[in-house]
């Protein structure tokens, strides 16, 4: 929680600097570049519907929602946002999708194909209690409104992809894609890395498997155009207060994309290994701190 407060304070300062920069550009007759931030939720529980609805209304006012597969230019001076959900929990059917349809907000949901209709078989950070939720069934997925929901892969078995052999990595990409395509009857070309963990080799396997875009755990903010095969995302949650959520969707957390490499470099200078093997729970904890 302390780390979360520190991140919020730094992000607030970053947002103020961004506003100052935009103001200067307007004064000298230049329009700032259009910018897009991708965000991701996991679940939206019954008790969180009101908070989620408030967040979505704010998002619609502050930014232009884009489909996760959008490829094209971004209009100068505008903020854009891509909304995604990892894991495909059933609570989204009741507590999130109806509100998104009402507001006209598109989204992408990434499914770990092995666990459809089951509870997750991986470790969770206890802050979120998602391990008690069931993932959507095949029938649930077929009934999702296609005009608002894009179906993507979250690997086959939700393992940390960087820990797998090249053969296992390829199987995770292909098996999940083929399973979801057979289920929906549509091409699946979006992917979300479990825990955001990826490397260069994984990107090569991803493209070979026929995916066109993957979402990671970085805090990248795209500017000018969206033709990237990779997009970073910011973790959001219905528990985020309204200002914290606003800072996230407007890209104020982008500073963390530069902070992480600096932190790793400092650790290496101190003689500490930056290649520490993380468990599933470790990655979940790092997501929670986001």
Short mmCIF file of C-alpha atoms in Angstrom, two decimals:
data_model
loop_
_atom_site.label_atom_id
_atom_site.label_comp_id
_atom_site.label_asym_id
_atom_site.label_seq_id
_atom_site.Cartn_x
_atom_site.Cartn_y
_atom_site.Cartn_z
CA UNK A 1 0.00 0.00 0.00
CA UNK A 2 2.90 2.37 0.77
CA UNK A 3 4.37 1.72 -2.68
CA UNK A 4 0.98 2.37 -4.22
CA UNK A 5 0.77 5.79 -2.52
CA UNK A 6 4.26 6.69 -3.69
CA UNK A 7 3.40 5.72 -7.27
CA UNK A 8 0.24 7.79 -7.07
CA UNK A 9 2.13 10.86 -5.81
CA UNK A 10 4.79 10.61 -8.53
CA UNK A 11 2.12 10.04 -11.19
CA UNK A 12 0.21 13.12 -10.02
CA UNK A 13 3.36 15.18 -10.45
CA UNK A 14 3.90 13.62 -13.88
CA UNK A 15 0.35 14.55 -14.88
CA UNK A 16 0.86 18.16 -13.81
CA UNK A 17 4.01 18.31 -15.93
CA UNK A 18 2.12 16.85 -18.88
CA UNK A 19 -0.58 19.50 -18.51
CA UNK A 20 2.09 22.22 -18.35
CA UNK A 21 3.73 20.87 -21.52
CA UNK A 22 0.41 20.74 -23.36
CA UNK A 23 -0.34 24.30 -22.29
CA UNK A 24 3.00 25.53 -23.64
CA UNK A 25 2.40 23.77 -26.96
CA UNK A 26 -1.02 25.36 -27.30
CA UNK A 27 0.44 28.81 -26.51
CA UNK A 28 3.04 28.52 -29.27
CA UNK A 29 0.46 27.30 -31.76
CA UNK A 30 1.35 23.61 -31.79
CA UNK A 31 -1.09 20.81 -31.09
CA UNK A 32 0.21 18.05 -28.81
CA UNK A 33 0.28 14.54 -30.23
CA UNK A 34 -2.65 12.26 -29.73
CA UNK A 35 -1.86 9.61 -27.13
CA UNK A 36 -3.28 6.20 -26.31
CA UNK A 37 -3.08 4.25 -23.06
CA UNK A 38 -4.16 0.62 -22.74
CA UNK A 39 -5.60 -0.51 -19.41
CA UNK A 40 -6.64 -3.88 -18.02
CA UNK A 41 -8.94 -5.22 -15.34
CA UNK A 42 -9.32 -8.77 -14.12
CA UNK A 43 -12.73 -9.08 -12.48
CA UNK A 44 -15.62 -6.78 -11.54
CA UNK A 45 -17.39 -8.17 -8.49
CA UNK A 46 -20.99 -7.51 -7.45
CA UNK A 47 -19.96 -5.00 -4.80
CA UNK A 48 -17.82 -3.13 -7.34
CA UNK A 49 -20.44 -2.41 -10.01
CA UNK A 50 -21.09 1.16 -8.88
CA UNK A 51 -17.37 2.00 -8.79
CA UNK A 52 -16.77 0.38 -12.17
CA UNK A 53 -19.68 2.30 -13.70
CA UNK A 54 -18.29 5.56 -12.34
CA UNK A 55 -14.88 4.75 -13.80
CA UNK A 56 -16.30 3.93 -17.23
CA UNK A 57 -18.29 7.16 -17.33
CA UNK A 58 -15.14 9.10 -16.45
CA UNK A 59 -13.16 7.23 -19.08
CA UNK A 60 -15.71 8.09 -21.76
CA UNK A 61 -15.43 11.79 -20.81
CA UNK A 62 -11.64 11.91 -20.64
CA UNK A 63 -10.63 9.76 -23.60
CA UNK A 64 -11.84 8.23 -26.85
CA UNK A 65 -12.26 4.43 -26.44
CA UNK A 66 -10.58 2.39 -29.20
CA UNK A 67 -10.82 -1.26 -30.15
CA UNK A 68 -7.84 -3.34 -29.08
CA UNK A 69 -7.11 -4.19 -32.72
CA UNK A 70 -7.19 -0.58 -33.94
CA UNK A 71 -4.33 0.26 -36.30
CA UNK A 72 -4.10 3.81 -37.54
CA UNK A 73 -3.31 7.39 -36.70
CA UNK A 74 -4.29 9.23 -33.54
CA UNK A 75 -5.78 12.71 -33.87
CA UNK A 76 -3.63 15.46 -32.42
CA UNK A 77 -4.69 16.85 -29.08
CA UNK A 78 -6.85 13.84 -28.16
CA UNK A 79 -6.51 11.15 -25.52
CA UNK A 80 -7.39 7.56 -26.40
CA UNK A 81 -7.82 4.45 -24.32
CA UNK A 82 -7.96 0.71 -25.03
CA UNK A 83 -9.91 -1.35 -22.49
CA UNK A 84 -8.98 -4.99 -21.87
CA UNK A 85 -9.73 -7.75 -19.35
CA UNK A 86 -7.47 -10.67 -18.48
CA UNK A 87 -8.67 -14.19 -17.56
CA UNK A 88 -12.32 -13.86 -18.67
CA UNK A 89 -14.08 -14.21 -15.34
CA UNK A 90 -17.84 -14.76 -15.32
CA UNK A 91 -18.46 -11.63 -13.27
CA UNK A 92 -17.80 -9.57 -16.41
CA UNK A 93 -20.98 -10.92 -18.02
CA UNK A 94 -23.19 -9.46 -15.32
CA UNK A 95 -21.19 -6.57 -13.93
CA UNK A 96 -19.14 -5.11 -16.79
CA UNK A 97 -20.38 -5.98 -20.28
CA UNK A 98 -23.89 -4.45 -19.89
CA UNK A 99 -22.39 -1.11 -18.84
CA UNK A 100 -19.91 -1.17 -21.71
CA UNK A 101 -22.68 -1.85 -24.22
CA UNK A 102 -24.73 0.97 -22.72
CA UNK A 103 -21.84 3.43 -23.04
CA UNK A 104 -20.64 2.13 -26.40
CA UNK A 105 -17.20 1.16 -25.11
CA UNK A 106 -15.43 -1.72 -26.91
CA UNK A 107 -13.17 -4.11 -25.05
CA UNK A 108 -11.02 -7.20 -25.49
CA UNK A 109 -11.17 -10.19 -23.15
CA UNK A 110 -8.19 -12.55 -22.99
CA UNK A 111 -8.90 -16.18 -22.08
CA UNK A 112 -6.58 -18.96 -20.86
CA UNK A 113 -8.17 -21.68 -23.01
CA UNK A 114 -7.36 -24.57 -20.67
CA UNK A 115 -9.50 -23.15 -17.87
CA UNK A 116 -12.77 -22.31 -19.62
CA UNK A 117 -15.67 -23.10 -17.28
CA UNK A 118 -13.29 -23.75 -14.39
CA UNK A 119 -11.75 -21.91 -11.50
CA UNK A 120 -8.19 -20.71 -12.10
CA UNK A 121 -5.39 -23.17 -11.56
CA UNK A 122 -2.69 -20.61 -10.87
CA UNK A 123 -1.60 -18.59 -7.84
CA UNK A 124 -3.13 -15.23 -7.00
CA UNK A 125 -2.28 -12.20 -4.95
CA UNK A 126 -4.74 -12.37 -2.04
CA UNK A 127 -5.71 -8.70 -2.40
CA UNK A 128 -8.05 -9.52 -5.28
CA UNK A 129 -9.51 -12.96 -4.35
CA UNK A 130 -9.99 -13.82 -8.01
CA UNK A 131 -9.14 -17.46 -7.39
CA UNK A 132 -12.72 -17.95 -6.16
CA UNK A 133 -14.24 -16.89 -9.48
CA UNK A 134 -15.04 -19.14 -12.41
CA UNK A 135 -13.88 -18.38 -15.92
CA UNK A 136 -16.52 -18.14 -18.64
CA UNK A 137 -17.70 -21.31 -20.34
CA UNK A 138 -17.69 -21.91 -24.08
CA UNK A 139 -21.38 -21.00 -24.20
CA UNK A 140 -20.74 -17.78 -22.27
CA UNK A 141 -18.10 -16.75 -24.79
CA UNK A 142 -20.35 -17.49 -27.75
CA UNK A 143 -23.04 -15.25 -26.22
CA UNK A 144 -20.79 -12.21 -25.76
CA UNK A 145 -21.85 -9.25 -27.96
CA UNK A 146 -19.42 -9.37 -30.92
CA UNK A 147 -19.81 -5.67 -31.68
CA UNK A 148 -18.34 -4.77 -28.31
CA UNK A 149 -16.13 -7.70 -27.27
CA UNK A 150 -13.02 -8.97 -29.05
CA UNK A 151 -11.84 -12.43 -28.00
CA UNK A 152 -8.12 -12.81 -27.38
CA UNK A 153 -5.75 -15.44 -26.04
CA UNK A 154 -4.14 -15.36 -22.59
CA UNK A 155 -2.06 -18.44 -23.44
CA UNK A 156 -3.33 -21.99 -23.02
CA UNK A 157 -2.45 -22.73 -19.39
CA UNK A 158 -1.59 -19.29 -17.91
CA UNK A 159 2.04 -20.13 -17.20
CA UNK A 160 4.90 -17.63 -17.11
CA UNK A 161 5.91 -17.74 -20.76
CA UNK A 162 9.52 -16.70 -20.18
CA UNK A 163 10.05 -19.78 -17.99
CA UNK A 164 9.07 -22.20 -20.76
CA UNK A 165 11.15 -23.93 -23.41
CA UNK A 166 10.79 -22.70 -27.02
CA UNK A 167 8.65 -25.75 -27.84
CA UNK A 168 6.38 -25.15 -24.82
CA UNK A 169 6.07 -21.49 -25.76
CA UNK A 170 4.95 -22.35 -29.27
CA UNK A 171 2.42 -24.84 -27.90
CA UNK A 172 0.96 -22.22 -25.56
CA UNK A 173 0.45 -19.83 -28.47
CA UNK A 174 -0.92 -22.36 -30.96
CA UNK A 175 -3.13 -24.49 -28.68
CA UNK A 176 -4.88 -21.47 -27.21
CA UNK A 177 -5.41 -19.83 -30.60
CA UNK A 178 -6.77 -22.99 -32.19
CA UNK A 179 -9.08 -23.73 -29.24
CA UNK A 180 -10.60 -20.26 -29.18
CA UNK A 181 -10.97 -20.09 -32.96
CA UNK A 182 -12.72 -23.46 -33.03
CA UNK A 183 -15.05 -22.21 -30.31
CA UNK A 184 -15.91 -18.81 -31.78
CA UNK A 185 -15.58 -19.51 -35.48
CA UNK A 186 -13.53 -16.32 -35.80
CA UNK A 187 -9.84 -15.58 -36.13
CA UNK A 188 -8.06 -14.86 -32.84
CA UNK A 189 -5.17 -12.47 -33.40
CA UNK A 190 -4.79 -10.66 -30.06
CA UNK A 191 -2.70 -11.99 -27.18
CA UNK A 192 -2.04 -10.97 -23.60
CA UNK A 193 1.07 -12.28 -21.85
CA UNK A 194 0.28 -13.84 -18.45
CA UNK A 195 1.78 -11.59 -15.78
CA UNK A 196 3.05 -9.34 -18.57
CA UNK A 197 6.25 -11.41 -18.84
CA UNK A 198 7.79 -11.59 -22.33
CA UNK A 199 11.05 -11.41 -24.26
CA UNK A 200 12.22 -11.08 -27.86
CA UNK A 201 12.03 -14.79 -28.59
CA UNK A 202 8.41 -14.89 -27.49
CA UNK A 203 7.50 -12.11 -29.90
CA UNK A 204 8.93 -14.13 -32.78
CA UNK A 205 6.89 -17.21 -31.78
CA UNK A 206 3.81 -15.04 -31.32
CA UNK A 207 3.96 -13.65 -34.86
CA UNK A 208 4.75 -17.09 -36.31
CA UNK A 209 1.59 -18.43 -34.66
CA UNK A 210 -0.50 -15.82 -36.49
CA UNK A 211 -1.12 -13.22 -33.80
CA UNK A 212 -1.02 -9.57 -34.85
CA UNK A 213 -0.76 -7.77 -31.51
CA UNK A 214 0.24 -8.64 -27.96
CA UNK A 215 -0.29 -6.77 -24.71
CA UNK A 216 2.44 -6.66 -22.09
CA UNK A 217 2.95 -5.47 -18.54
CA UNK A 218 4.92 -2.33 -19.41
CA UNK A 219 3.53 1.20 -18.98
CA UNK A 220 4.07 2.37 -22.53
CA UNK A 221 1.91 5.18 -23.93
CA UNK A 222 1.54 5.18 -27.71
CA UNK A 223 1.69 8.45 -29.62
CA UNK A 224 0.81 9.55 -33.17
CA UNK A 225 -0.29 6.14 -34.46
CA UNK A 226 -1.14 2.61 -33.41
CA UNK A 227 0.51 0.11 -35.72
CA UNK A 228 2.51 -1.68 -33.05
CA UNK A 229 2.70 -5.43 -32.58
CA UNK A 230 3.25 -4.75 -28.87
CA UNK A 231 1.26 -2.55 -26.51
CA UNK A 232 2.01 -1.92 -22.87
CA UNK A 233 -0.84 -1.66 -20.38
CA UNK A 234 -1.60 -0.20 -16.96
CA UNK A 235 -3.28 -2.36 -14.33
CA UNK A 236 -6.53 -0.81 -13.07
CA UNK A 237 -9.08 -2.06 -10.58
CA UNK A 238 -12.56 -0.99 -9.43
CA UNK A 239 -10.97 -0.21 -6.05
CA UNK A 240 -8.88 2.59 -7.61
CA UNK A 241 -10.13 5.97 -6.46
CA UNK A 242 -11.42 8.20 -9.21
CA UNK A 243 -8.32 10.44 -9.42
CA UNK A 244 -5.99 7.44 -9.43
CA UNK A 245 -8.02 5.90 -12.26
CA UNK A 246 -7.97 9.16 -14.22
CA UNK A 247 -4.20 9.42 -13.92
CA UNK A 248 -3.84 5.88 -15.21
CA UNK A 249 -6.03 6.29 -18.29
CA UNK A 250 -4.35 9.60 -19.20
CA UNK A 251 -0.87 8.06 -19.18
CA UNK A 252 0.49 9.65 -16.01
CA UNK A 253 1.97 6.32 -14.90
CA UNK A 254 4.23 6.23 -17.95
CA UNK A 255 7.23 7.21 -15.81
CA UNK A 256 7.30 3.65 -14.47
CA UNK A 257 8.35 2.40 -17.90
CA UNK A 258 11.62 4.29 -17.41
CA UNK A 259 11.94 3.58 -13.70
CA UNK A 260 12.06 -0.22 -13.95
CA UNK A 261 15.21 -0.41 -16.14
CA UNK A 262 16.87 2.12 -13.84
CA UNK A 263 15.98 0.02 -10.80
CA UNK A 264 17.40 -3.12 -12.41
CA UNK A 265 20.61 -1.28 -13.29
CA UNK A 266 20.99 -0.04 -9.72
CA UNK A 267 20.47 -3.55 -8.39
CA UNK A 268 23.10 -4.91 -10.76
CA UNK A 269 25.57 -2.23 -9.65
CA UNK A 270 25.00 -3.36 -6.08
CA UNK A 271 25.89 -6.86 -7.09
CA UNK A 272 22.35 -8.17 -6.84
CA UNK A 273 21.09 -10.41 -9.61
CA UNK A 274 18.27 -8.96 -11.68
CA UNK A 275 17.52 -12.37 -13.16
CA UNK A 276 15.80 -13.67 -10.04
CA UNK A 277 13.31 -16.37 -10.96
CA UNK A 278 9.83 -15.25 -9.99
CA UNK A 279 6.95 -17.47 -9.02
CA UNK A 280 3.40 -16.96 -10.22
CA UNK A 281 2.61 -15.34 -6.87
CA UNK A 282 5.53 -12.91 -7.27
CA UNK A 283 4.24 -11.71 -10.62
CA UNK A 284 0.75 -11.37 -9.20
CA UNK A 285 2.12 -9.28 -6.35
CA UNK A 286 3.89 -6.97 -8.81
CA UNK A 287 0.63 -6.58 -10.72
CA UNK A 288 -1.17 -5.69 -7.51
CA UNK A 289 1.32 -2.91 -6.80
CA UNK A 290 0.55 -1.42 -10.20
#
